[in-house]
PDB file of C-alpha atoms in Angstrom:
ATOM      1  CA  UNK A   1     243.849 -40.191 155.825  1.00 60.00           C
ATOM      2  CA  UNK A   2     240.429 -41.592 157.283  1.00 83.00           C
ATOM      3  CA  UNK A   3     237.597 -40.645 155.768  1.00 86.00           C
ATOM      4  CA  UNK A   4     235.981 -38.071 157.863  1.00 82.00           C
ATOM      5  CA  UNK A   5     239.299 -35.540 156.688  1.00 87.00           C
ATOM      6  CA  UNK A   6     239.101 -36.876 153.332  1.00 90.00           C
ATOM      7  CA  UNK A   7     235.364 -35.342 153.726  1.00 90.00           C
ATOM      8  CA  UNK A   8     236.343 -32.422 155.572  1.00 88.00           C
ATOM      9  CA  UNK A   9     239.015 -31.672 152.534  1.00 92.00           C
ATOM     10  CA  UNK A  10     236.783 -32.181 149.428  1.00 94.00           C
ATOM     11  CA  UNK A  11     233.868 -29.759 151.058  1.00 91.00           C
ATOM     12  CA  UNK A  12     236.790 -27.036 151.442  1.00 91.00           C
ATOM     13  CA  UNK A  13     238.099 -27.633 148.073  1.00 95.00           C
ATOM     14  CA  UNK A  14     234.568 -27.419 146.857  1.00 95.00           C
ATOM     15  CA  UNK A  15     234.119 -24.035 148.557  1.00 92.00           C
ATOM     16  CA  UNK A  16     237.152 -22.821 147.197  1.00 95.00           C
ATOM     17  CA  UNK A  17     236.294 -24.060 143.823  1.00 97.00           C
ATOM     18  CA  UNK A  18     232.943 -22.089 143.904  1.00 97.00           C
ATOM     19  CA  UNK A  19     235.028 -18.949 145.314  1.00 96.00           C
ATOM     20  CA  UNK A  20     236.986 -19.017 141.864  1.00 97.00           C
ATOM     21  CA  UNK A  21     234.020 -19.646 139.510  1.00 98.00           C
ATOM     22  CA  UNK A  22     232.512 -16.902 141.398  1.00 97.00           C
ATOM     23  CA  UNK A  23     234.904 -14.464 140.539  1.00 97.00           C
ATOM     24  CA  UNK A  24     235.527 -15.442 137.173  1.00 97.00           C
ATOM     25  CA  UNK A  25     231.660 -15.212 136.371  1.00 96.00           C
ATOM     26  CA  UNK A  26     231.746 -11.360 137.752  1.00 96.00           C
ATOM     27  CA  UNK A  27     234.880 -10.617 135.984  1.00 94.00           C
ATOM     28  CA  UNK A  28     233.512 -12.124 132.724  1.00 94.00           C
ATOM     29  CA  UNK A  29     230.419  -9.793 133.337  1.00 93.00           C
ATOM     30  CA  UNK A  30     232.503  -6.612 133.845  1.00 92.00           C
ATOM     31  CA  UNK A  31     234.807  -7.418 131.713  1.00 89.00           C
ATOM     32  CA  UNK A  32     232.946  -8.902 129.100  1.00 86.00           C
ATOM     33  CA  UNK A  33     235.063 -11.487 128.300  1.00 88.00           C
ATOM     34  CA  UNK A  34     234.798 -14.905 129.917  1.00 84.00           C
ATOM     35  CA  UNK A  35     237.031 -18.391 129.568  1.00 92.00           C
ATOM     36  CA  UNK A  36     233.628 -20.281 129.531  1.00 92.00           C
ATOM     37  CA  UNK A  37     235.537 -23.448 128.969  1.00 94.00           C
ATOM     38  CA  UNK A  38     237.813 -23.249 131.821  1.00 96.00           C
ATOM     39  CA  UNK A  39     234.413 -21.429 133.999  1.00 97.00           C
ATOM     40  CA  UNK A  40     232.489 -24.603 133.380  1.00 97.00           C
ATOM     41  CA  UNK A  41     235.661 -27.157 133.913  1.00 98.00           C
ATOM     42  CA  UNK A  42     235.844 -25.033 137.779  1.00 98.00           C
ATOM     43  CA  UNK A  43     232.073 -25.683 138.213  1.00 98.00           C
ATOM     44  CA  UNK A  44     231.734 -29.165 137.054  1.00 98.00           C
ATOM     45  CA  UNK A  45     234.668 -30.050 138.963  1.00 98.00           C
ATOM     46  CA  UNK A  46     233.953 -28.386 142.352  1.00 97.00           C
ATOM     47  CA  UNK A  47     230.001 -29.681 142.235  1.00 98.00           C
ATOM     48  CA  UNK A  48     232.132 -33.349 141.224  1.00 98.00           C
ATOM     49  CA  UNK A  49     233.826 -32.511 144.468  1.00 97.00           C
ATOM     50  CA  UNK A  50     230.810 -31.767 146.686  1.00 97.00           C
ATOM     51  CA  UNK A  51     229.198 -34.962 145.608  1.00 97.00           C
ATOM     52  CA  UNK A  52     231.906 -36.916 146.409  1.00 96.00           C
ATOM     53  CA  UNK A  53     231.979 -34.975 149.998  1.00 95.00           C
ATOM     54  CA  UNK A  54     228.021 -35.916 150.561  1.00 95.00           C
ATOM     55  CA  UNK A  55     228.937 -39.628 149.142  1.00 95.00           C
ATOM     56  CA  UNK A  56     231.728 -39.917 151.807  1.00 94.00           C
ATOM     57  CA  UNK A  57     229.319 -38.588 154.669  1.00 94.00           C
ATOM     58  CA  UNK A  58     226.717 -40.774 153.428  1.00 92.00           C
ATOM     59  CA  UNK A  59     229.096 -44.257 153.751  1.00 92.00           C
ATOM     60  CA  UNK A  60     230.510 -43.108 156.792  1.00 91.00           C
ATOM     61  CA  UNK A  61     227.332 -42.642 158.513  1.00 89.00           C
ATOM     62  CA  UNK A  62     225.061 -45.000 156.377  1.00 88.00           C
ATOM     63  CA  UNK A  63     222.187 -42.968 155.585  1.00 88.00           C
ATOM     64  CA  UNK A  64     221.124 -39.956 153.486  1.00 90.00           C
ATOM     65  CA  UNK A  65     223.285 -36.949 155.054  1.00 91.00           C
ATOM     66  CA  UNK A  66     219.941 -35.092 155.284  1.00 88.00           C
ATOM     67  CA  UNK A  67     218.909 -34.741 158.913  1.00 86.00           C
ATOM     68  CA  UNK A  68     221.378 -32.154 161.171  1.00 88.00           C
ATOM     69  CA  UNK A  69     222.106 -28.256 159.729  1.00 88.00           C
ATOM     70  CA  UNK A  70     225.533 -28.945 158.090  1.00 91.00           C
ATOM     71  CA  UNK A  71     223.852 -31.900 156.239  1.00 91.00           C
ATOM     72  CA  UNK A  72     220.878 -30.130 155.294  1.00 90.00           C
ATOM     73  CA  UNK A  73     222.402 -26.866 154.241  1.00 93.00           C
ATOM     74  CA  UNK A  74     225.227 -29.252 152.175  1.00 94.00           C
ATOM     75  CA  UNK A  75     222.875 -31.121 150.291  1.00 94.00           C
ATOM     76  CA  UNK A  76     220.736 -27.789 149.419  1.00 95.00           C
ATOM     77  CA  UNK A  77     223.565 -26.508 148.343  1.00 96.00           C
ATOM     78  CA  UNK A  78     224.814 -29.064 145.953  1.00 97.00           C
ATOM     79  CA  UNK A  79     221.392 -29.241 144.359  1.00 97.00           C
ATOM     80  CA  UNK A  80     221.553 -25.803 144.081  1.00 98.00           C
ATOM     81  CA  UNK A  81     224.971 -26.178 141.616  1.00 98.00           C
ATOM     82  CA  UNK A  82     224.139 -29.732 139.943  1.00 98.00           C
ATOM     83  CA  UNK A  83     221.204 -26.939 138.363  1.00 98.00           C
ATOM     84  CA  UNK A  84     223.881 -24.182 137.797  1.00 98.00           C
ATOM     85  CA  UNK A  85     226.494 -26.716 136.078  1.00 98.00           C
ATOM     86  CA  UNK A  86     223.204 -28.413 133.962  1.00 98.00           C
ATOM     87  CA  UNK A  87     221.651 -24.975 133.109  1.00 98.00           C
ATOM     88  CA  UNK A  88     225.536 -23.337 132.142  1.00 98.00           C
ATOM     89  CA  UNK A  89     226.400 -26.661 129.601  1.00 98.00           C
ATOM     90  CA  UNK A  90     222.222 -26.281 127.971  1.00 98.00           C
ATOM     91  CA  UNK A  91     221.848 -22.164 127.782  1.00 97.00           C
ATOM     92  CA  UNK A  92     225.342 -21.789 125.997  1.00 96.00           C
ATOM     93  CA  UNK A  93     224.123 -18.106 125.349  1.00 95.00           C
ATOM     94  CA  UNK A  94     222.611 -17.178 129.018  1.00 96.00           C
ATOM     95  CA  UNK A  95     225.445 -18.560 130.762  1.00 96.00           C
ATOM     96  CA  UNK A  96     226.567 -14.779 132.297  1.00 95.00           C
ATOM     97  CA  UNK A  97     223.439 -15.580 134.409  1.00 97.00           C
ATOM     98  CA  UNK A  98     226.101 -17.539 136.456  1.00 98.00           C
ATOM     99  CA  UNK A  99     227.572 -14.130 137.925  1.00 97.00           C
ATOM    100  CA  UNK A 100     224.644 -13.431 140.079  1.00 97.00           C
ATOM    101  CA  UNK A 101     223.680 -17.128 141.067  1.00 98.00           C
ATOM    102  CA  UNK A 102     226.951 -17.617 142.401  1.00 98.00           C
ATOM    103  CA  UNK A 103     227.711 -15.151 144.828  1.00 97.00           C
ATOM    104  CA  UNK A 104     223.850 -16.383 146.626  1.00 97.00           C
ATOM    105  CA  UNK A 105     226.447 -19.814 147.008  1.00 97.00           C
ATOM    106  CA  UNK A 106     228.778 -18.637 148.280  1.00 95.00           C
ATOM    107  CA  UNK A 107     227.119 -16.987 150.860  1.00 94.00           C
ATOM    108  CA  UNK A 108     225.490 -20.338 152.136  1.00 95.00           C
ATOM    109  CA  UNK A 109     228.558 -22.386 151.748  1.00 90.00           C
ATOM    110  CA  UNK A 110     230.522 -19.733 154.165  1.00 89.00           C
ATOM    111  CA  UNK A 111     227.116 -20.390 156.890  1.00 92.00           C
ATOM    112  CA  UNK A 112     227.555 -24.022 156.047  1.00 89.00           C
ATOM    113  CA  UNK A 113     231.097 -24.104 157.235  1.00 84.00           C
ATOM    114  CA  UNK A 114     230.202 -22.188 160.356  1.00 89.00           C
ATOM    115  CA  UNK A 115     228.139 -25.032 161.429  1.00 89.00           C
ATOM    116  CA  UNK A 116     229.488 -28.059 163.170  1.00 86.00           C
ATOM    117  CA  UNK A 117     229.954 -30.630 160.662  1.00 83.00           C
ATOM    118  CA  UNK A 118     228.398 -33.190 164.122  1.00 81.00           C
ATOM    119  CA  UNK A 119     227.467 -36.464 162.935  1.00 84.00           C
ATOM    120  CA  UNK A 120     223.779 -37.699 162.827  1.00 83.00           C
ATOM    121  CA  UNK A 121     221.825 -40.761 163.452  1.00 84.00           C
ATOM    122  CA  UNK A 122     218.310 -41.984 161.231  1.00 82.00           C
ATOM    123  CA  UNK A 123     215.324 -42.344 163.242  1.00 83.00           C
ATOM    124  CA  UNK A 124     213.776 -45.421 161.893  1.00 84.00           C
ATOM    125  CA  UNK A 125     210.791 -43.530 160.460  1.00 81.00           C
ATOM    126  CA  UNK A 126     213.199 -42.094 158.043  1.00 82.00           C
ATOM    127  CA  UNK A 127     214.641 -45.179 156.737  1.00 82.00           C
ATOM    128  CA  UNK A 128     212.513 -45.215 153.258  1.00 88.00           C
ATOM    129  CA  UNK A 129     212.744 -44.293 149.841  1.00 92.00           C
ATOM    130  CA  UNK A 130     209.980 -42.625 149.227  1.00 92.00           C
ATOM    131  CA  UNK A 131     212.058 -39.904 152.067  1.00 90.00           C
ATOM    132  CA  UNK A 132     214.995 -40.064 148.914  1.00 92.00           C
ATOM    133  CA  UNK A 133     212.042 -39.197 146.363  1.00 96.00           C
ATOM    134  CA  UNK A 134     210.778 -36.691 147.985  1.00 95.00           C
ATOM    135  CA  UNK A 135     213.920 -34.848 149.089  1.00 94.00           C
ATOM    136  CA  UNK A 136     215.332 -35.754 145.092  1.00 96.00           C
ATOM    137  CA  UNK A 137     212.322 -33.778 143.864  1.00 97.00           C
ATOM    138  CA  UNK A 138     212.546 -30.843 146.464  1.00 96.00           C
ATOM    139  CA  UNK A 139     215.878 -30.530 145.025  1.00 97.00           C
ATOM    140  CA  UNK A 140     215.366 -30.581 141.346  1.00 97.00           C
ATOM    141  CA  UNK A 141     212.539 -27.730 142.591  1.00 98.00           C
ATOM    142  CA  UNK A 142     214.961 -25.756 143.741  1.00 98.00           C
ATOM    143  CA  UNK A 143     217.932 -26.093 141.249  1.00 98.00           C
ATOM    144  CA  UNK A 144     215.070 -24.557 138.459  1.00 98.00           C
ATOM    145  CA  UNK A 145     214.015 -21.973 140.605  1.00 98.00           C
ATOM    146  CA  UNK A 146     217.615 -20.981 141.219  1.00 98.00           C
ATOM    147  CA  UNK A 147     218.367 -20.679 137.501  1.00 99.00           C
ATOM    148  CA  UNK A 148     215.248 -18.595 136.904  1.00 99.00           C
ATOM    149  CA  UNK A 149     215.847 -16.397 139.586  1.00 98.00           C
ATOM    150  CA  UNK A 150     219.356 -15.836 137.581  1.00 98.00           C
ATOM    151  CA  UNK A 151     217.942 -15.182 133.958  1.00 98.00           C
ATOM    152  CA  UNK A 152     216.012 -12.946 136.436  1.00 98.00           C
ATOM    153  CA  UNK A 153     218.175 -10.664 137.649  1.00 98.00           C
ATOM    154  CA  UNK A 154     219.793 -10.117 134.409  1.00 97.00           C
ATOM    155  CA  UNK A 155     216.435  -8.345 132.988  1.00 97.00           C
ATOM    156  CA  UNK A 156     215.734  -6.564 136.174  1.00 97.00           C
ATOM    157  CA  UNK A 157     219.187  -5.207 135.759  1.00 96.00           C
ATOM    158  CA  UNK A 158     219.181  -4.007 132.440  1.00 95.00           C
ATOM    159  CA  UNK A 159     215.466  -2.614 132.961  1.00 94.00           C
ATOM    160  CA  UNK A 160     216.910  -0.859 135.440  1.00 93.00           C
ATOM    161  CA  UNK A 161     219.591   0.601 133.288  1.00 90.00           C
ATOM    162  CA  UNK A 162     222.472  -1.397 135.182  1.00 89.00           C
ATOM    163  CA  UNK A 163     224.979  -3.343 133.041  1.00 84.00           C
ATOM    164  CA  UNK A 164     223.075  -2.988 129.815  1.00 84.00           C
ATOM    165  CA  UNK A 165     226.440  -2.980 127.644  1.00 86.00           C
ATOM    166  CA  UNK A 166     228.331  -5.529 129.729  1.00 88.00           C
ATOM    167  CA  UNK A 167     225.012  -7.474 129.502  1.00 90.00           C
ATOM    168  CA  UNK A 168     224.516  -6.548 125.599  1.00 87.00           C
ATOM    169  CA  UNK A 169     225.767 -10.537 124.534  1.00 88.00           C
ATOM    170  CA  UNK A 170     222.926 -11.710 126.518  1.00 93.00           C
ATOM    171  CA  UNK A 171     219.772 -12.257 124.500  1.00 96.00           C
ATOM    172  CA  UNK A 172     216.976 -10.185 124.364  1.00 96.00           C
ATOM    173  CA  UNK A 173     214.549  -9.505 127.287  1.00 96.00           C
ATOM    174  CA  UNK A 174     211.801 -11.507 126.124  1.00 97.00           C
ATOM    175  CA  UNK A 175     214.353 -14.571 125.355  1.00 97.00           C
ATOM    176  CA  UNK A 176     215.369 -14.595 128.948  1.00 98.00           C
ATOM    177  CA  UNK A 177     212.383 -14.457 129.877  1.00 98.00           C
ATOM    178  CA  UNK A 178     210.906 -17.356 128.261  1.00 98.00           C
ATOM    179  CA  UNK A 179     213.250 -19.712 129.464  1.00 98.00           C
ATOM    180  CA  UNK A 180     212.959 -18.223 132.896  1.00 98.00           C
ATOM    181  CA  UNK A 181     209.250 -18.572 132.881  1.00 98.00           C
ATOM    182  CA  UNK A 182     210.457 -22.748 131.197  1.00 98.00           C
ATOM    183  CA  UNK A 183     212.461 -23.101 134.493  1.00 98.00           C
ATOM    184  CA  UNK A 184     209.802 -21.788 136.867  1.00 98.00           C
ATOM    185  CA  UNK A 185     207.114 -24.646 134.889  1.00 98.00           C
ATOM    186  CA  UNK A 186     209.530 -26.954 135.796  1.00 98.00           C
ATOM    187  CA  UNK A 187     210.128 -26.152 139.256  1.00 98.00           C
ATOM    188  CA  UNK A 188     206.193 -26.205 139.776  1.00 98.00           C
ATOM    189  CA  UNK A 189     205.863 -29.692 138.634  1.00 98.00           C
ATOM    190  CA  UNK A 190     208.894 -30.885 140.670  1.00 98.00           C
ATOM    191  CA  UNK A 191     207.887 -29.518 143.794  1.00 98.00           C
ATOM    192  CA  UNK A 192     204.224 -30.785 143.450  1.00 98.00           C
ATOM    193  CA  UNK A 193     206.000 -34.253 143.124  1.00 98.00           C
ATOM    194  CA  UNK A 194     208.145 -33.669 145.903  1.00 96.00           C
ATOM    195  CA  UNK A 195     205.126 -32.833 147.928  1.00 95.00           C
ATOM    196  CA  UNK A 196     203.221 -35.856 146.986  1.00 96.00           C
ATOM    197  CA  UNK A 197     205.870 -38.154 147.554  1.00 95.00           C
ATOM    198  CA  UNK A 198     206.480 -36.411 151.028  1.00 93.00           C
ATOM    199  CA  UNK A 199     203.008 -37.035 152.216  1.00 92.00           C
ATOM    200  CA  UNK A 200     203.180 -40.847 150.967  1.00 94.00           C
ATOM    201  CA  UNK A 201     206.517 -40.658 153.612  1.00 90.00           C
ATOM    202  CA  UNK A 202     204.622 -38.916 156.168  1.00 88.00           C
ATOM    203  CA  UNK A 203     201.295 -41.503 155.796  1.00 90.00           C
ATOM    204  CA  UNK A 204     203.927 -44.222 155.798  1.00 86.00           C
ATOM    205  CA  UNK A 205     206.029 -42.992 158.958  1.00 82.00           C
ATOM    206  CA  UNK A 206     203.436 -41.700 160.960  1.00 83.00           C
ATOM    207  CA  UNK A 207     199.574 -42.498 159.772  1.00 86.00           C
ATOM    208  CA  UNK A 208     198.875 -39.145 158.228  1.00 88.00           C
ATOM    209  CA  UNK A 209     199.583 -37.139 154.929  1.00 87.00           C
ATOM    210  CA  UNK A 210     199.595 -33.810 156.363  1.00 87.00           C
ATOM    211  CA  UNK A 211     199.923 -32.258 160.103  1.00 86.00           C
ATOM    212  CA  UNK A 212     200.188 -29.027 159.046  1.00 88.00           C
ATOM    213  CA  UNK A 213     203.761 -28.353 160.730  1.00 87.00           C
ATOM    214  CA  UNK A 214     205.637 -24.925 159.699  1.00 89.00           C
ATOM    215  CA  UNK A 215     207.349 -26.757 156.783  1.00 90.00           C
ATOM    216  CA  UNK A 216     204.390 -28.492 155.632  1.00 91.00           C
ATOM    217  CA  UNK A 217     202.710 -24.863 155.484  1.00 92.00           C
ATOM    218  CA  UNK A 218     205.080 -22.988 153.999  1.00 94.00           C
ATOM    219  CA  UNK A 219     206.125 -25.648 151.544  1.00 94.00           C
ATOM    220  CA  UNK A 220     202.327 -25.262 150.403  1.00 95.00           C
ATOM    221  CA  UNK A 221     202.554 -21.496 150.647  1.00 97.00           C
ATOM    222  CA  UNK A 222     205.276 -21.757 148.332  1.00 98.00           C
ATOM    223  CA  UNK A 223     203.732 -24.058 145.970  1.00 97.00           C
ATOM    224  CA  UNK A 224     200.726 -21.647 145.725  1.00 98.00           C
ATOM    225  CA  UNK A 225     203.157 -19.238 144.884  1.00 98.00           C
ATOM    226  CA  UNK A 226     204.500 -20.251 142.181  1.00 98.00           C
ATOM    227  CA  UNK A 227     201.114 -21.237 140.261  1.00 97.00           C
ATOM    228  CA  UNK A 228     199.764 -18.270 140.722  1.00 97.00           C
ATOM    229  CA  UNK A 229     202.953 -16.380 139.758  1.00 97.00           C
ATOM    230  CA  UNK A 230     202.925 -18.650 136.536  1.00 97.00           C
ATOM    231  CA  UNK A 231     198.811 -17.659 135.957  1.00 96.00           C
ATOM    232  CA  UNK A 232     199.225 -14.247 135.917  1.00 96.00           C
ATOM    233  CA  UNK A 233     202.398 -14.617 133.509  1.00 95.00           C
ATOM    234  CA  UNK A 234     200.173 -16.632 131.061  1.00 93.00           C
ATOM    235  CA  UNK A 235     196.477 -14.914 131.835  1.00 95.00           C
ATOM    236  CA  UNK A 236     197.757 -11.058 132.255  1.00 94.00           C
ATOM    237  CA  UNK A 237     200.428 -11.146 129.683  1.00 90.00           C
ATOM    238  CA  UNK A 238     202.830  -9.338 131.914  1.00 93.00           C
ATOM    239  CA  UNK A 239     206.013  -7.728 130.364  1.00 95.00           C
ATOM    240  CA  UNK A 240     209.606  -8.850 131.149  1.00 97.00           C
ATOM    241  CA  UNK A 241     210.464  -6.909 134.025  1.00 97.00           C
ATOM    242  CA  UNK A 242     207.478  -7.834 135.899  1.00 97.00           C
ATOM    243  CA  UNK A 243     207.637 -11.247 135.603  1.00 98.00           C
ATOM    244  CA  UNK A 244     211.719 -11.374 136.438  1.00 98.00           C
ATOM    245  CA  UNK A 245     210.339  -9.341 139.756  1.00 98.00           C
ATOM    246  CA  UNK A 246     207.467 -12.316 140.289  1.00 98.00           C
ATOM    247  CA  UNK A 247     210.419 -14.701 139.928  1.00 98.00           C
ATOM    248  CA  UNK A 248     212.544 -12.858 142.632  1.00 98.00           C
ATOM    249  CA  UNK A 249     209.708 -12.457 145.215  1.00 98.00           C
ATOM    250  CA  UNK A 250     208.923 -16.307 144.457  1.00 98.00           C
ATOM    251  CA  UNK A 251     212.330 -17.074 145.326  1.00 97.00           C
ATOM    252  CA  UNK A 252     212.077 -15.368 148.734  1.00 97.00           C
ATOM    253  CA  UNK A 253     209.279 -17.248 149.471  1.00 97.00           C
ATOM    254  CA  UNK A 254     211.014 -20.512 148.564  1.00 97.00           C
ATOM    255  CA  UNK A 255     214.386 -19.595 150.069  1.00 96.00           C
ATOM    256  CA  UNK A 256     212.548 -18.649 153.791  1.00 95.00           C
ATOM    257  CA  UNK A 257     210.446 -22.399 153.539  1.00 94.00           C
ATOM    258  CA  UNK A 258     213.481 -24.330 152.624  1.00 92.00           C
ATOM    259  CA  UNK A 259     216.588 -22.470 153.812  1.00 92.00           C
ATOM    260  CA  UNK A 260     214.432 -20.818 156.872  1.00 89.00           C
ATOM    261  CA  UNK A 261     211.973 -22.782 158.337  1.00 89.00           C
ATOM    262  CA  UNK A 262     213.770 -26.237 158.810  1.00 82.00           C
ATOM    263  CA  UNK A 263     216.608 -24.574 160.799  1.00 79.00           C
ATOM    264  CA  UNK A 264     214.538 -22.885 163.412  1.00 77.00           C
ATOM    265  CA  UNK A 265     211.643 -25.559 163.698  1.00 69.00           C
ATOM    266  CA  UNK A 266     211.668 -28.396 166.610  1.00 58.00           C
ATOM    267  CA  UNK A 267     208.996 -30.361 165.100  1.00 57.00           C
ATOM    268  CA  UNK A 268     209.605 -34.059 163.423  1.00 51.00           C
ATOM    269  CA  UNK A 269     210.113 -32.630 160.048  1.00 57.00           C
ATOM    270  CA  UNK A 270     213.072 -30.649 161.152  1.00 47.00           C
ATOM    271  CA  UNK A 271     215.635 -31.723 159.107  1.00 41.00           C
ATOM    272  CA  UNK A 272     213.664 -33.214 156.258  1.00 45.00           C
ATOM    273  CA  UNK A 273     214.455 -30.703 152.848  1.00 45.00           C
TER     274      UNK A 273
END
């Protein structure tokens, strides 16, 4: 088998594997029963699975599987669960936050596999590590986010007087929402060093640190975003509730700039999340 099925294979296995853990989270959640053991074996395995699908693209083609859709949306994804799998082994006693991040997966992976899986050349501006940095940190951004945005929708939902019994082993309100408002720190300071190491990449590849493109806006809308989300949290005192809904509007904003933006751009940063 050459390695372009072998590839092919692994990201369909992967898929399926994030189908199950899907399902397993929900019924957990309705249930109220869950075989966290054999959840986190199905997660750890399938993200195992997906890296070694982005390791094969990346030998085959011998560069960072970063710059078409398929790449782009693969590698998003995968940061997306590396957060889930680190976040579900750390928060032993948030881990029914998995039941709402999941199905948000398996949504992209079912667009991912609807795009041609086309290979892709590296311009030569993109041959650099400080392109790796940046897209490393972009990633770790987003992987917090995503597991705030989870801890999230658990308080909205019980605020809301959805789920409050299935949800009753779940800490309190305030719990969740301390390590939510943790994650969202952390997401700040990853994407400001994403951001800096992008414009070293950009003043390396073509002269400048910023031009302003649609990414390069957004990605500072975003960033503005968050800070001021995280100000009002710690300057206005805001309850629970309100800050899980400043989380879930954040992630909006972050989803459209990274998830949005680089697949309907034409400019020279297409590509580069």
């Amino acid at each position: 088998m050459d390695l372009l099925k072998v590839e092919c294979l692994t990201h369909w296995i992967a898929l399926i594997g994030y189908s199950i853990a899907c399902v397993v989270a929900i019924f957990g959640v309705v249930f109220r029963k869950t075989p966290e053991r054999s959840l986190f074996a199905i997660l750890a395995a399938s993200t195992a699975l997906h890296t070694v699908a982005l390791g094969i693209r990346w030998e085959r083609l011998g560069h960072i599987p970063v710059v078409n859709d398929f790449e782009k949306l693969s590698a998003n994804i995968w940061g997306l669960m590396v957060a889930v799998v680190i976040a579900y082994h750390l928060l032993p006693k948030m881990r029914a936050f998995v039941a709402f991040v999941m199905p948000v997966v398996i949504m992209l992976m079912a667009w991912m596999m609807l795009i041609p899986a086309a290979e892709s050349s590296m311009p030569p501006t993109y041959d650099t590590i400080w392109l790796v940095i940046h897209i490393g940190f972009i990633k770790l951004f987003l992987g917090s986010a995503f597991v705030a945005l989870g801890l999230a929708a658990v308080v909205l939902l019980r605020n809301a007087g959805i789920g409050q019994e299935r949800l009753a082993r779940m800490p309190q309100d305030m719990a969740l929402d301390r390590t939510a408002y943790r994650c969202m720190a952390l997401a700040l300071i990853f994407d400001t060093l994403g951001v800096v190491a992008g414009a070293i990449w950009a003043q390396d590849a073509w002269g400048r640190y910023w031009s302003w493109d649609p990414l390069e806006v957004w990605s500072l809308v975003t960033w503005l975003t968050i800070g001021l989300m995280l100000h009002l949290r710690a300057s206005f005192r805001t309850g629970p509730a309100v800050n899980a809904g400043m989380i879930v509007a954040t992630w909006c904003i972050a989803f459209f700039t990274f998830f949005g933006i680089p697949f309907v751009t034409t400019n020279m940063h297409k590509g580069m999340v």
